[in-house]
Coordinates of C-alpha atoms in Angstrom, one line a residue:
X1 CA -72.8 79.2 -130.9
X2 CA -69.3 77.4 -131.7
X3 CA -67.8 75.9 -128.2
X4 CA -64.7 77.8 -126.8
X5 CA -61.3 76.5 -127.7
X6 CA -60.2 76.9 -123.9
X7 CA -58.5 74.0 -122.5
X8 CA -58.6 74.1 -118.6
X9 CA -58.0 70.6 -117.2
X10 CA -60.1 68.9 -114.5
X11 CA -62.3 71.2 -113.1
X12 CA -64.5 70.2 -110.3
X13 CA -68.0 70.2 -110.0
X14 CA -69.7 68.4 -107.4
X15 CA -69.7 65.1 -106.1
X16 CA -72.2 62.3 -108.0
X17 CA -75.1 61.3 -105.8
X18 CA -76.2 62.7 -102.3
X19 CA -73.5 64.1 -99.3
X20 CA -73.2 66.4 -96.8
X21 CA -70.5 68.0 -99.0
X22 CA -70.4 68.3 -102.2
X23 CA -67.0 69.0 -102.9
X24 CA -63.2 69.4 -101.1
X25 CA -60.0 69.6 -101.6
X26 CA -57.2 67.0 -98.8
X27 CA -53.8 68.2 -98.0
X28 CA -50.9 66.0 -99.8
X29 CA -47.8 66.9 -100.1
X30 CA -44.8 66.9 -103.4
X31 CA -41.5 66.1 -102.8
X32 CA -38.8 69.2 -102.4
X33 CA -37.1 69.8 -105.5
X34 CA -39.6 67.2 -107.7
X35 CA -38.8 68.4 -110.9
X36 CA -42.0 68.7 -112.7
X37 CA -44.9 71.5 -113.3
X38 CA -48.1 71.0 -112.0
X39 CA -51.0 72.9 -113.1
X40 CA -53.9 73.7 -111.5
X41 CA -56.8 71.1 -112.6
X42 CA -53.4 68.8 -113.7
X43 CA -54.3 64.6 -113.2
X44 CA -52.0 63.2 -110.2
X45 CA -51.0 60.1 -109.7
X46 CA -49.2 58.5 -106.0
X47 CA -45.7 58.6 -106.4
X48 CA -43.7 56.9 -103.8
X49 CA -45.4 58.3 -101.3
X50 CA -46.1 61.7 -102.7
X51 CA -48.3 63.0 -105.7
X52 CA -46.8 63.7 -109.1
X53 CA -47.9 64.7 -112.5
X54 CA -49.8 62.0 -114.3
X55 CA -49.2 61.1 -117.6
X56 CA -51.1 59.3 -120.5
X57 CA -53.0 56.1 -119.8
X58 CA -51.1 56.3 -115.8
X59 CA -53.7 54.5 -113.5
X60 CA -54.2 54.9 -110.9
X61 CA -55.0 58.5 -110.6
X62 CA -55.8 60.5 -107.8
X63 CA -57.6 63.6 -109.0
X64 CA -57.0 67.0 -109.8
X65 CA -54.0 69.4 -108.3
X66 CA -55.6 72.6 -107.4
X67 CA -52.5 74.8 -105.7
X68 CA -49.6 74.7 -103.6
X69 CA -48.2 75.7 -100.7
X70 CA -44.5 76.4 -99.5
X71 CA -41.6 78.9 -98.4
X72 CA -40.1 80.2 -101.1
X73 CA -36.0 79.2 -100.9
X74 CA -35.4 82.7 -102.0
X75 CA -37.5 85.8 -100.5
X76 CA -38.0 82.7 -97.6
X77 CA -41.7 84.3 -97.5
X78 CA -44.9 81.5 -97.0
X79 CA -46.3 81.5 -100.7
X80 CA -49.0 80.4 -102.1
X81 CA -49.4 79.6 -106.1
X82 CA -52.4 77.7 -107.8
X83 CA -49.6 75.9 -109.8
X84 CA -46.1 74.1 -108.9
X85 CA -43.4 75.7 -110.6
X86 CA -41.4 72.7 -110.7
X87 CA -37.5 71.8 -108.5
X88 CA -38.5 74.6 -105.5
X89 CA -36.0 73.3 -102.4
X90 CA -37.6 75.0 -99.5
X91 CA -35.5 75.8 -96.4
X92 CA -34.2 73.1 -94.5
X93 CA -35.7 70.8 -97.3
X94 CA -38.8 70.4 -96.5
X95 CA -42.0 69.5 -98.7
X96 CA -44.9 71.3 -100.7
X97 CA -47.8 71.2 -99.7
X98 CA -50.4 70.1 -102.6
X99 CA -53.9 70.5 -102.6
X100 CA -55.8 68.3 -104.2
X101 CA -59.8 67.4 -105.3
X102 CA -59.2 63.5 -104.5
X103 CA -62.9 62.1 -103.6
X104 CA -63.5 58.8 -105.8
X105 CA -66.9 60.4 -106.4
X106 CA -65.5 63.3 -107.6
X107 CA -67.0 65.0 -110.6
X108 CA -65.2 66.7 -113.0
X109 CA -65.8 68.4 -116.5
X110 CA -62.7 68.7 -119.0
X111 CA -62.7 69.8 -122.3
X112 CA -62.3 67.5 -125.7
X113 CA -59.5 67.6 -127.7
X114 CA -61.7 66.2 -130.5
X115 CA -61.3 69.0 -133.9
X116 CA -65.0 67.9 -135.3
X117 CA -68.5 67.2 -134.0
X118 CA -68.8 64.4 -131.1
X119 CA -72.0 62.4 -130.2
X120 CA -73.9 61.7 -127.0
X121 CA -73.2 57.8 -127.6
X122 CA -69.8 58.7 -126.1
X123 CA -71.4 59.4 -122.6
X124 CA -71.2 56.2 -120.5
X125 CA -67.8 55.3 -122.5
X126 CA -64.3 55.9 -121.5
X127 CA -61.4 57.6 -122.2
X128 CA -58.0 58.4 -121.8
X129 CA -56.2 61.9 -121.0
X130 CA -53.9 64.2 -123.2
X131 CA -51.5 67.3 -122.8
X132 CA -50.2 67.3 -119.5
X133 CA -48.7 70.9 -119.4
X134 CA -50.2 74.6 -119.0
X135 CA -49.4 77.9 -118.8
X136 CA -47.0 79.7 -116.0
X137 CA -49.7 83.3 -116.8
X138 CA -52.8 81.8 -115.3
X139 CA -51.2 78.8 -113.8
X140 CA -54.1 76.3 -115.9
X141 CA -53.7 73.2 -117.2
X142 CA -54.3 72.7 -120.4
X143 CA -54.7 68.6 -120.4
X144 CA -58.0 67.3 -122.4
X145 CA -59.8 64.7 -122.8
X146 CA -58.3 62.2 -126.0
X147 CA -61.1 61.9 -128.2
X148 CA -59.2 58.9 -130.1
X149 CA -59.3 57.0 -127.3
X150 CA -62.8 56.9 -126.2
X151 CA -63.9 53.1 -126.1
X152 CA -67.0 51.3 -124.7
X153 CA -68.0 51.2 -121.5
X154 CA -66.2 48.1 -120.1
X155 CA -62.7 49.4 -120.9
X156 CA -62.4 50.7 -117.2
X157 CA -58.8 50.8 -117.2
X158 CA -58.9 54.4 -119.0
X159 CA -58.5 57.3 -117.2
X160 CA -62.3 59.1 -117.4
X161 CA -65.5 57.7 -117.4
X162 CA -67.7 60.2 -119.7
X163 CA -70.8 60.5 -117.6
X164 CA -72.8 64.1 -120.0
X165 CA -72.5 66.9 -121.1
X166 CA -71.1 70.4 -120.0
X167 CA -74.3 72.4 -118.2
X168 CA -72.2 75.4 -120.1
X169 CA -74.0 76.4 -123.0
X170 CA -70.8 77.6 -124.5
X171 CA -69.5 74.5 -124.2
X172 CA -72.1 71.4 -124.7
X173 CA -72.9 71.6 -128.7
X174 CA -71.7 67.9 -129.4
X175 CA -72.9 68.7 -132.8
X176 CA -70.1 71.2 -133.3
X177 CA -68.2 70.0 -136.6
X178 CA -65.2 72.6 -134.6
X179 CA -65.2 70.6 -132.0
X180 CA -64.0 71.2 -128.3
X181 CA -66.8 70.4 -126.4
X182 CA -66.8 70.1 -122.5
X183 CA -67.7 66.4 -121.1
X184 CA -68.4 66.0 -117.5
X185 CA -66.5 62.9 -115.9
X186 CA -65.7 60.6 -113.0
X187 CA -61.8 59.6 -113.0
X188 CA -61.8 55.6 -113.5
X189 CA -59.2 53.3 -111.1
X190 CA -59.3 56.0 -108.6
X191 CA -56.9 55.0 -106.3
X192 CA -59.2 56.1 -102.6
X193 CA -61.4 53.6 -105.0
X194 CA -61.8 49.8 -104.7
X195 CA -59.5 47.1 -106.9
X196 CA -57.3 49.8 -108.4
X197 CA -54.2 47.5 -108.3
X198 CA -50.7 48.9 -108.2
X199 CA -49.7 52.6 -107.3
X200 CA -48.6 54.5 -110.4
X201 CA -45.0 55.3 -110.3
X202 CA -45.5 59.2 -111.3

């Protein structure tokens, strides 16, 4: 069976290794009237004291936006959206909430942006993300893994650390010369991680 062309993001998993919880989201907060979307399974990055949007080869990153929450400046109602719109000014100026999967131990799966058949040497090597948009229907991201970028193991300053496959069997064929298959990763320079050097600047 062909993998699914279905780009989704970061979509958590479970955390790597043994806890008493295997997976949660922590309460951040964007800046009122930021200006850019942010998807649900988007990367964010720290951004003066907020989260923003990440964009390509932007370390540190934080994780993956999963919703939002605010009072809408025009029916002034609570609401709640698995995406930020992008520029909402609540009343009185006040913030957006975020919510965000943001454990360094974290794991994710993300689909490949690669057109033709990948290989399992890839897992244990790194890569960088691309796309950072998504649609306003379902609220998804629709940023991939970059295929072109994946390099050996010691190039940490990427983005992802590939760490397998996809458990999805519509999605794991590495073999697939059409491509698109799901790899599961860690996010590399995490910043709640060790020697991540400088915030990004979103």
């Amino acid at each position: 069976m062909a993998n699914q062309d279905a780009a989704f993001g970061l979509r958590p998993l479970k955390s790597v290794g043994q806890a008493d919880d295997s997976t949660g989201m922590s309460s951040h907060f964007i800046d009122a009237a930021y200006g850019t979307a942010i998807y649900q399974g988007s990367p964010v990055v720290a951004a003066a004291g907020y989260i923003a949007i990440s964009t390509a080869g932007a370390v540190p990153n934080m994780g993956a936006f999963w919703g939002c929450f605010y009072v809408d400046p025009t029916t002034l109602k609570p609401t709640f959206k698995n995406y930020y719109p992008g520029s909402i000014t609540p009343p009185s100026s006040k913030d957006i909430e975020a919510f965000v999967y943001d454990n360094p131990n974290q794991m994710f799966e993300i689909q490949s942006d690669n057109d033709g058949a990948s290989t399992l040497a890839d897992i244990f090597s790194n890569a960088d993300l691309v796309n950072f948009g998504g649609s306003t229907l379902n609220g998804v991201s629709n940023s991939e893994l970059d295929d072109s970028t994946i390099a050996a193991s010691s190039d940490v300053a990427a983005q992802l650390l590939i760490i397998g496959t996809s458990r999805d069997p519509k999605n794991n064929d590495v073999t697939d010369t059409g491509g698109n298959v799901n790899w599961r990763v860690l996010v590399n320079m995490h910043l709640f991680g060790h020697g991540v050097g400088t915030v990004g600047a979103g």
